[in-house]
Short mmCIF file of C-alpha atoms in Angstrom, two decimals:
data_model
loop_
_atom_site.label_atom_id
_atom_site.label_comp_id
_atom_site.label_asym_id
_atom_site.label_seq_id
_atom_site.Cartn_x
_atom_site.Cartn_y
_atom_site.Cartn_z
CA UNK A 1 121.73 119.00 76.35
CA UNK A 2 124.93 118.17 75.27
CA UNK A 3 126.24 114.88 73.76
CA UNK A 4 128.67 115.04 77.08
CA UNK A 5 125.77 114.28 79.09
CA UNK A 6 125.49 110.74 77.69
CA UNK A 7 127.61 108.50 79.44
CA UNK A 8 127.61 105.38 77.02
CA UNK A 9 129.55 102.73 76.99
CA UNK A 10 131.64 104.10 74.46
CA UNK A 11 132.28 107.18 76.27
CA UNK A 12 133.55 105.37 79.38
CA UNK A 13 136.66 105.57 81.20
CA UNK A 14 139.61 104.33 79.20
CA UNK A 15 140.42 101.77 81.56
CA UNK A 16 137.48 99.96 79.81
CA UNK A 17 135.79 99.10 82.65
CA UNK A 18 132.13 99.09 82.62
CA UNK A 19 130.28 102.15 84.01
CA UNK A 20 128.10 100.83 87.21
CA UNK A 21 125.31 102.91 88.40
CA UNK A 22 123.38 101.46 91.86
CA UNK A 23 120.42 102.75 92.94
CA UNK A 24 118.96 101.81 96.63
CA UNK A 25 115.07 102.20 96.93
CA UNK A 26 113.12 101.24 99.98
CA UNK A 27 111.62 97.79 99.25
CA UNK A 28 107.95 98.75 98.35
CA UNK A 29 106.21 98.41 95.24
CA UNK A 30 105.12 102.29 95.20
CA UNK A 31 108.63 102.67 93.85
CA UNK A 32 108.92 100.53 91.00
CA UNK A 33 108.11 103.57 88.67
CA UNK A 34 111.68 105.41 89.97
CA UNK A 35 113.31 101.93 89.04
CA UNK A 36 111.50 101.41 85.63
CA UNK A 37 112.49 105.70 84.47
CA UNK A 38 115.73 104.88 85.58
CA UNK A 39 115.96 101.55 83.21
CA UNK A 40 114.46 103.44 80.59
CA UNK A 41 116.98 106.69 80.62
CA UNK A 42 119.84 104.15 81.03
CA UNK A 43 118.82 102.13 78.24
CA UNK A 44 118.02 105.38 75.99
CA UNK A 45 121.53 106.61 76.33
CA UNK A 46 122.99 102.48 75.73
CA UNK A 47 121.44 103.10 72.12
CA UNK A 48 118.83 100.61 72.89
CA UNK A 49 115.68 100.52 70.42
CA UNK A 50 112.31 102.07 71.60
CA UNK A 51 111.45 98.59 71.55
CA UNK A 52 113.99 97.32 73.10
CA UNK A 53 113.16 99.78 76.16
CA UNK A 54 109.98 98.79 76.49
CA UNK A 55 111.40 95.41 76.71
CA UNK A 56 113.31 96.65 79.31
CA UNK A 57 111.02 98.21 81.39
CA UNK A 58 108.55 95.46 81.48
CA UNK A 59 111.46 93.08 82.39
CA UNK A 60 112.88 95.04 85.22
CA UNK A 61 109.13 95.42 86.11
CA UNK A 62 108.96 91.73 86.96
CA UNK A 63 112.16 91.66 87.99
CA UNK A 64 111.53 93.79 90.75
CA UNK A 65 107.99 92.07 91.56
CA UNK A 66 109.97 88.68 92.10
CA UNK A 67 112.20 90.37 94.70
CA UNK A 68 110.04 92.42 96.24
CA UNK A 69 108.02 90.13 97.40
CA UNK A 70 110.51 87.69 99.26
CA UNK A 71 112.31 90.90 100.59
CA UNK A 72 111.45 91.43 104.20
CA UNK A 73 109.21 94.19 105.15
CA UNK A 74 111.34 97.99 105.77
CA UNK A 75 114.80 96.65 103.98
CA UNK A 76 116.06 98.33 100.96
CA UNK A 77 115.44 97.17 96.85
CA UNK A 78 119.10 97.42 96.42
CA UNK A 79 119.36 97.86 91.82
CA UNK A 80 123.06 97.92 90.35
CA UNK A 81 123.10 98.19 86.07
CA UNK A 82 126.06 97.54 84.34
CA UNK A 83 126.30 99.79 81.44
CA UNK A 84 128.77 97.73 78.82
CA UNK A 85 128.36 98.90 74.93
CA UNK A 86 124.89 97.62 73.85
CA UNK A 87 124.19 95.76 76.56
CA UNK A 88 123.25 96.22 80.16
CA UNK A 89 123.26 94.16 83.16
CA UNK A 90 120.90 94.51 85.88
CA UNK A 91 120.45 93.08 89.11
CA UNK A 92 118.02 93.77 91.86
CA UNK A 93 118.25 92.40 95.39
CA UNK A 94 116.99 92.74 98.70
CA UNK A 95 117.43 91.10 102.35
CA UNK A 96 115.21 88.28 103.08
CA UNK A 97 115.58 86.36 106.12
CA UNK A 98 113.71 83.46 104.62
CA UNK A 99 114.72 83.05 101.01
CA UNK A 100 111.61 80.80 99.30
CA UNK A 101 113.16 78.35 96.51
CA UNK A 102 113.55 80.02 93.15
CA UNK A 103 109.91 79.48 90.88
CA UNK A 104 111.00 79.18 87.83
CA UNK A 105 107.58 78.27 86.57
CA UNK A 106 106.12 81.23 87.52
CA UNK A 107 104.63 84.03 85.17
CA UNK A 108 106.59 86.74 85.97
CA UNK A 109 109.67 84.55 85.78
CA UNK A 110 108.58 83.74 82.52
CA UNK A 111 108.21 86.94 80.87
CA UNK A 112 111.59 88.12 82.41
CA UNK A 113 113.50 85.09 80.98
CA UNK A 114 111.90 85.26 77.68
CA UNK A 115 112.81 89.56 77.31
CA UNK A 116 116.28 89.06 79.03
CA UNK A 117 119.11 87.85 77.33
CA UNK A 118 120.59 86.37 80.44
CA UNK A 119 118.52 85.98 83.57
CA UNK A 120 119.01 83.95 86.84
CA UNK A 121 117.64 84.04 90.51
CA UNK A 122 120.75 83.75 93.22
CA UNK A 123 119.83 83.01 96.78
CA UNK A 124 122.01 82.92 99.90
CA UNK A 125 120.82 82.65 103.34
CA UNK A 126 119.77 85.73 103.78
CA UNK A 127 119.63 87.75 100.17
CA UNK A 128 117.39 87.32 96.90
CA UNK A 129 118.52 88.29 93.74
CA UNK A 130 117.79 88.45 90.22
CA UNK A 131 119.92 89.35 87.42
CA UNK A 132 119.59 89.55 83.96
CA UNK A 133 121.19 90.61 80.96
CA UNK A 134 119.31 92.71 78.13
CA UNK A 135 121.22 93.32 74.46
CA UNK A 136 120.25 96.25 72.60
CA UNK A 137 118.79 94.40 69.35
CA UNK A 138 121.17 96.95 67.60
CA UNK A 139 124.19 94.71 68.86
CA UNK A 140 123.42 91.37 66.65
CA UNK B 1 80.25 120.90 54.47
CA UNK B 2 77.23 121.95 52.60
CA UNK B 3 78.76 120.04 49.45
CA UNK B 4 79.15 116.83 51.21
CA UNK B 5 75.55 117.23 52.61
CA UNK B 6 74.44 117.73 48.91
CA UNK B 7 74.80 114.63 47.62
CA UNK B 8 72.07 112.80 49.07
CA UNK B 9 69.16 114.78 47.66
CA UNK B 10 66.75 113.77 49.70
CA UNK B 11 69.23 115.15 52.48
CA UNK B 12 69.75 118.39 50.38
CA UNK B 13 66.50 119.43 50.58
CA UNK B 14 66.18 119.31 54.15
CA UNK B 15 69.99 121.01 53.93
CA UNK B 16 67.75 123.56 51.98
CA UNK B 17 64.88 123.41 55.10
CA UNK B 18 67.59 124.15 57.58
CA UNK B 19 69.20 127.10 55.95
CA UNK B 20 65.85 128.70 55.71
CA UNK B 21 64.99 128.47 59.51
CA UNK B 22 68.35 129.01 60.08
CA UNK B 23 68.43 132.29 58.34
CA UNK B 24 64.51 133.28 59.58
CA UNK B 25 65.94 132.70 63.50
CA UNK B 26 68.86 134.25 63.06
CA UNK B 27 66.95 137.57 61.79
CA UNK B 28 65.19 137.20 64.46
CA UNK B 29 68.44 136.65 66.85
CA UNK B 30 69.70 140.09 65.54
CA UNK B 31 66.42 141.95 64.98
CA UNK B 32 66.89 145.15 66.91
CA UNK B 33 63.13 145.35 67.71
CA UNK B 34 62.71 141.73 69.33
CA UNK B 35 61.99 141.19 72.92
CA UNK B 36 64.44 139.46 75.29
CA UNK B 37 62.97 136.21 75.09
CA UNK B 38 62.01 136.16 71.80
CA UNK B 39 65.87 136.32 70.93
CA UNK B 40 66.33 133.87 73.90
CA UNK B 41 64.09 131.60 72.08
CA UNK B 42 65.49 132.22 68.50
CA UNK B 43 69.17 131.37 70.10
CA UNK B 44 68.32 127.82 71.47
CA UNK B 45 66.21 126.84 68.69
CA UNK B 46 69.32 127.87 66.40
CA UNK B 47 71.46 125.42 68.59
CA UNK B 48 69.30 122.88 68.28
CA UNK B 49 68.80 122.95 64.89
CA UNK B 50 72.13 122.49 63.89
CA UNK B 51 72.64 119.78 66.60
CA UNK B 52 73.21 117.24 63.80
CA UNK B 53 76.57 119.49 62.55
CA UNK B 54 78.23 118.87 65.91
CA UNK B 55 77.27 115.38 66.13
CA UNK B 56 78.61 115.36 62.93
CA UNK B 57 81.94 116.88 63.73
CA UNK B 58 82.24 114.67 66.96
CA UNK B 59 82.10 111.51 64.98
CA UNK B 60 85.57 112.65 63.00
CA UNK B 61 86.82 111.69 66.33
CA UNK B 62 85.57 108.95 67.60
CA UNK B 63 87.99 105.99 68.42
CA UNK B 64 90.52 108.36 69.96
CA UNK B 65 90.17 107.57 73.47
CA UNK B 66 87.33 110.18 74.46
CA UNK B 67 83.64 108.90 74.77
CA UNK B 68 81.44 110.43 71.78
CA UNK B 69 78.93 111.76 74.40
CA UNK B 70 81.49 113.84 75.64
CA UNK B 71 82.80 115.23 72.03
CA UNK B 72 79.47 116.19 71.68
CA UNK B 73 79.12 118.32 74.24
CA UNK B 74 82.25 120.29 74.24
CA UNK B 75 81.50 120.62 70.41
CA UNK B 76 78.04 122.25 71.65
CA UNK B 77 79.43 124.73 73.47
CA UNK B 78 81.56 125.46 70.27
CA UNK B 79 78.06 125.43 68.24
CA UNK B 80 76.67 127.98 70.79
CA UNK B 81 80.26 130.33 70.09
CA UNK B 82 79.45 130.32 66.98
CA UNK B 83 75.64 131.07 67.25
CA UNK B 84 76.47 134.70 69.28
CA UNK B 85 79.32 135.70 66.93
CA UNK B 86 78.06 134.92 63.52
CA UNK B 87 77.61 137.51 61.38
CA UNK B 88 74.71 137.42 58.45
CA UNK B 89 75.86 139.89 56.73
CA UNK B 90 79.20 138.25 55.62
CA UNK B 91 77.12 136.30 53.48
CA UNK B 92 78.53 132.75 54.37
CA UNK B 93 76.51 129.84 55.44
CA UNK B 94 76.30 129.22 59.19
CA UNK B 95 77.82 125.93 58.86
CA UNK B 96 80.79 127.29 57.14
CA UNK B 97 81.30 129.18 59.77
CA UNK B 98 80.49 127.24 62.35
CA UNK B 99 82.34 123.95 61.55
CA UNK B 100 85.86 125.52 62.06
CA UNK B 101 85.14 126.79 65.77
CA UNK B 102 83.45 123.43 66.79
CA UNK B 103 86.18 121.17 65.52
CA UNK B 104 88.68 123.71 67.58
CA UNK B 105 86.61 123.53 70.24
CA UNK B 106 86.88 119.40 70.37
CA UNK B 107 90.40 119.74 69.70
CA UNK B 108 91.12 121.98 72.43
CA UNK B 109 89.28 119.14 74.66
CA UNK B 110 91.81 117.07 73.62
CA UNK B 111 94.47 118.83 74.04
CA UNK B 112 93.43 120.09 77.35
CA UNK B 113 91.16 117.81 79.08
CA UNK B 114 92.09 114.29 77.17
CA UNK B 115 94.89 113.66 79.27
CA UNK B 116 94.79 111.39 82.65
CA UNK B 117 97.61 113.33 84.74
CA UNK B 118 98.23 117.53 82.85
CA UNK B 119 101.38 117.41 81.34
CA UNK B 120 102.77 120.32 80.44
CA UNK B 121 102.08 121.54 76.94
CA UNK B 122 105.72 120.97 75.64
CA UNK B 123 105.68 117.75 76.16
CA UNK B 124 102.28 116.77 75.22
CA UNK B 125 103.71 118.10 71.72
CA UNK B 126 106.74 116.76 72.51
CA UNK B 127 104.87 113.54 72.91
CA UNK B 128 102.84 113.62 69.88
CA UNK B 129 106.61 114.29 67.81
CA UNK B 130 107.83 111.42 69.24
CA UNK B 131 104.89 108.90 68.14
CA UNK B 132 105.06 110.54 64.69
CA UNK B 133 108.83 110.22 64.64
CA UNK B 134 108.51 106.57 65.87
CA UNK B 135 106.14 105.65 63.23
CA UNK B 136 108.10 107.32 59.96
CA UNK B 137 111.54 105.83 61.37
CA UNK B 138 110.41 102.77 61.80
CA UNK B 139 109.13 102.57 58.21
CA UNK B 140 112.39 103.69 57.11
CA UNK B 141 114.82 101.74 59.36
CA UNK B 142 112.87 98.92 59.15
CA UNK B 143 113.34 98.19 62.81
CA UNK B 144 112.75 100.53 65.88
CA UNK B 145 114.46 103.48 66.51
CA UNK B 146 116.53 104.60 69.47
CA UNK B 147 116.00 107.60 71.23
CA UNK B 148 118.95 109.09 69.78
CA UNK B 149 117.94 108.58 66.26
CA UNK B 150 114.69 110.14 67.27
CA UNK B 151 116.08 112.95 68.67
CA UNK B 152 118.08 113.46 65.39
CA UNK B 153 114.98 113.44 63.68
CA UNK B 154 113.03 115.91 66.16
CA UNK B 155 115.72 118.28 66.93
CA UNK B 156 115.89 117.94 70.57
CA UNK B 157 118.38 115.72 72.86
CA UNK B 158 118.12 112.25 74.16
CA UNK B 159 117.24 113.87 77.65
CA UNK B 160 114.09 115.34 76.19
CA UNK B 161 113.16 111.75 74.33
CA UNK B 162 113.35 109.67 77.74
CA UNK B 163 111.38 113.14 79.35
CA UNK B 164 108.66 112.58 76.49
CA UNK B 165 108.25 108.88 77.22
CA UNK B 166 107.89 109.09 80.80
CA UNK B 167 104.94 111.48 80.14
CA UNK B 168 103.41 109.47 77.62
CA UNK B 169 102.84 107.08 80.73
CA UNK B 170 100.55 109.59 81.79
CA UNK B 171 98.01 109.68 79.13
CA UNK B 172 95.93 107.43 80.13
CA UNK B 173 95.38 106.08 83.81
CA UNK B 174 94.33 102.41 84.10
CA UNK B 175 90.72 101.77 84.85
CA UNK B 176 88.96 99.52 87.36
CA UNK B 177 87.04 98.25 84.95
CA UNK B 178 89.95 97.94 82.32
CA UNK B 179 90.63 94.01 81.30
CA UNK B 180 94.04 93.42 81.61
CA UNK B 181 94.42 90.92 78.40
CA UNK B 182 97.99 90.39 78.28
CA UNK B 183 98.14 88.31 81.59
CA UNK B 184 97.48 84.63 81.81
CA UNK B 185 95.22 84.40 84.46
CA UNK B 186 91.74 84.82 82.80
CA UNK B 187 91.53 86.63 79.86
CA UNK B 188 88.81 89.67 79.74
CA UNK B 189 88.86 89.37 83.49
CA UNK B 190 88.60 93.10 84.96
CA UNK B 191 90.86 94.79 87.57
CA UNK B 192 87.57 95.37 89.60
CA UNK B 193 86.78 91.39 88.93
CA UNK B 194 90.16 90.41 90.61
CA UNK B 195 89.29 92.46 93.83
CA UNK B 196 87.96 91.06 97.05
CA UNK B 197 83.83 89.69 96.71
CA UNK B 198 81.87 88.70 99.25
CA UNK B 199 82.27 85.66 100.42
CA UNK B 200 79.33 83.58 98.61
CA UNK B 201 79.31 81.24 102.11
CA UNK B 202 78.34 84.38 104.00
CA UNK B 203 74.51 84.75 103.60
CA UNK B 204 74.46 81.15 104.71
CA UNK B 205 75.94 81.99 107.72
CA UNK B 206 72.93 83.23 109.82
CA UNK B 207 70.90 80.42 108.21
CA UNK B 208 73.62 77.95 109.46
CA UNK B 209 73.89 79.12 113.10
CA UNK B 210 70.10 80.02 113.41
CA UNK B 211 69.58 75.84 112.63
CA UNK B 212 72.74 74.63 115.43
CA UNK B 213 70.60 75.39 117.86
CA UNK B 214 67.87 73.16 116.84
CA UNK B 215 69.80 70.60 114.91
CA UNK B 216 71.21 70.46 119.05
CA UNK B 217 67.75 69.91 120.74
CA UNK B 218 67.02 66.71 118.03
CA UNK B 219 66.58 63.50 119.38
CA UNK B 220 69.94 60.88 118.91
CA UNK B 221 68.36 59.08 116.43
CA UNK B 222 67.04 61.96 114.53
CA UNK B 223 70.36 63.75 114.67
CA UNK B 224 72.01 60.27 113.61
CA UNK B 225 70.08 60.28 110.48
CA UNK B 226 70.33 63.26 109.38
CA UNK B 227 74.63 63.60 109.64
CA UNK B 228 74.17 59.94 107.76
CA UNK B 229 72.46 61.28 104.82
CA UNK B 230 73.67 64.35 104.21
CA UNK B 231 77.06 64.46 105.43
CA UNK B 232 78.15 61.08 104.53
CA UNK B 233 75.58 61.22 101.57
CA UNK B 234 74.43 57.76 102.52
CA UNK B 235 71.13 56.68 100.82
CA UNK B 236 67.96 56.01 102.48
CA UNK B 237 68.19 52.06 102.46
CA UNK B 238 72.14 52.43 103.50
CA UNK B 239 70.97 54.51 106.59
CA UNK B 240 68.38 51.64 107.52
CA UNK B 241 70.78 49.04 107.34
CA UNK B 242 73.12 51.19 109.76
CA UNK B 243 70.45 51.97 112.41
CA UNK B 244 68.45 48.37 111.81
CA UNK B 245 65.27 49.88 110.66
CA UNK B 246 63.28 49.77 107.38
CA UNK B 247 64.03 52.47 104.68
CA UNK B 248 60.22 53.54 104.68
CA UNK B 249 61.09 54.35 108.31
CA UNK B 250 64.01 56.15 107.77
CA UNK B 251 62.08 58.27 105.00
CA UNK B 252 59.20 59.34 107.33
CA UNK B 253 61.99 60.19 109.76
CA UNK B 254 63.58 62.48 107.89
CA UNK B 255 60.64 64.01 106.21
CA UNK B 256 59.54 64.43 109.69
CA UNK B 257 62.94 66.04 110.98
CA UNK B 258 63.17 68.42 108.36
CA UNK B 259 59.75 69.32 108.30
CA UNK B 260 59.86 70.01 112.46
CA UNK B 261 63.43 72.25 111.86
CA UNK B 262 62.23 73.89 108.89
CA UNK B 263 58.99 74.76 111.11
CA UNK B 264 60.87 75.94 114.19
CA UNK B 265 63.24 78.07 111.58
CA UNK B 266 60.04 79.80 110.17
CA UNK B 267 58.65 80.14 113.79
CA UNK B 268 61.80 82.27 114.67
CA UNK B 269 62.42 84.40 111.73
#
């Protein structure tokens, strides 16, 4: 395929605005693999490190867990990256009617924090998110 | 083969034992004349007595993910290939002859059978590129590479690298009995460990409601006694203090109690 196909950062609109791509999943854990090959090509055409990908995918992994299981049974795993040169932003939400307090202690928590550049749990009444940051190692 | 046999000599001699029955069965494998079963007989003895060359081929790859037992059977049926298609007259050793078609036949298991999920061919070579690729540029960037430095180095495109990795996934399949090491909670601990057990209380359970019933029919002192000692764990003197009685009366009490419900349990199983 041709080098058109890659949409990096560097190839983006002129405006300079980031590139966004969303992708809506139901909120199950059977489809965590869509959301983790989606990461991956993403990050593969960021010029991220085969390291830094499997980085990545293990973050979003968790990322996902943590959201999946406040989000209410049938709603949608709602995933938005933002593709910015060497870097790319994440965030994965769903609809949940009862919000639990962010656990920050937890495992999966953890792990995301310590792979993520940036990383943070927002809750409103009726939404949980997580977002996080990962730099390609390139970048530094 | 026969070189790196050779030099053990106590091993080259039976080397020299084996090439001689080797050569007598096979004339009698090919012999025109020879009955049916004769030549039946000829053919397995030939595959078992060079047995040892497959074994020896299947331990070349061991530690690759396949169990040995199962090298050395695919490499058998490569050992019997070779027995019906060698030819004596070419004047090479059977082991020469036979190594090559063995060692294809365990890498054709690989390549066919090794993987969890079939990928498709391309990208099992693709896949194999990839982990080479990874390897050299890593050595020579120093750090890892991205996919698009790989595919540079490969000669494919970036679409094809994220393809590849996706079906590297499917190599291997996670066991039940795999222990997941990487995760906090309990290290070595299998995936079949952290499934649902029986409860442990459960075979206690028909025990516990066959003795209600007769725990029920015990006189009020009797009963008293027994809750004091062993469900406020209350010693023997404690309990005769409570119910104003002496402790040797409260210990042929309960020796009697438990004696008469262990009885009745007995009696009803």
């Amino acid at each position: 395929m041709s080098e058109t196909s890659v949409p990096a950062a560097e190839h983006s609109a002129p405006t300079g605005e980031p590139a966004e791509v969303e992708l809506r999943l139901p909120a199950d854990g059977a489809y965590a693999s869509v959301l983790r090959t989606l990461t991956a090509g993403l990050a593969a055409r960021l010029d991220f490190t085969m390291d830094d990908i499997e980085d990545l995918r293990i973050a979003v992994s968790e990322a996902a867990a943590i959201v999946l299981d406040e989000a209410d049974p049938g709603t949608v795993l709602d995933c938005v990256f933002r593709l910015e040169p060497a870097s790319l932003g994440i965030s994965v939400s769903a609809t949940s009617s009862a919000p639990s307090e962010p656990d920050y202690e937890s495992f999966g928590w953890q792990v995301l924090a310590t792979l993520a550049a940036e990383a943070s749990i927002d809750t409103t009444a009726d939404t949980y998110a997580v977002r996080l940051t990962v730099r390609s190692s390139l970048a530094s | 083969m026969t070189a790196d046999l050779s030099r053990d000599d106590r091993r080259s001699m039976s080397v020299e034992e084996t090439r001689r029955r080797s050569a007598d069965l096979f004339a009698v494998l090919h012999d025109e004349g020879a009955s049916a079963a004769e030549r039946d007989t000829a053919r397995d003895r030939l595959v078992h007595l060079h047995l040892p060359l497959v074994e020896h081929c299947a331990r070349r790859f061991r530690n690759r993910g396949e169990p040995y037992e199962d090298l050395v059977q695919v490499g058998t049926i490569g050992l019997i290939k070779s027995v019906d298609r060698f030819d004596t007259d070419r004047g090479v050793e059977f082991s020469t002859y036979a190594t090559p078609t063995i060692i294809g036949e365990i890498k054709r298991y690989f390549r066919d059978k090794g993987w969890a999920i079939r990928v498709p061919r391309r990208l099992q070579e693709l896949r194999m590129q990839i982990s080479a690729s990874t390897a050299e540029l890593t050595q020579t960037l120093g750090r890892s590479p991205t996919p698009r430095e790989l595919a540079d180095a490969i000669g494919c495109s970036v679409e094809e690298i994220v393809e590849g990795l996706e079906s590297s996934n499917a190599y291997s399949t996670l066991s039940l009995d795999a222990t997941d090491d990487d995760s906090d909670g309990g290290a070595g601990q299998s995936m079949l460990d952290a499934m649902g057990v029986d409860d442990g209380a459960l075979e206690h359970v028909e025990i516990r409601e066959s003795v209600k019933p007769l725990l029920e029919n015990l006189p009020a002192r009797e009963k008293r006694i027994l809750l004091l000692r062993f469900f406020k764990n209350m010693t023997q003197s404690q309990i005769a203090e409570e119910i104003g009685v002496s402790q040797m009366h409260v210990s042929r009490l309960l020796s009697r109690t438990l004696e008469q419900l262990r009885h009745s349990l007995e009696a009803d199983g």
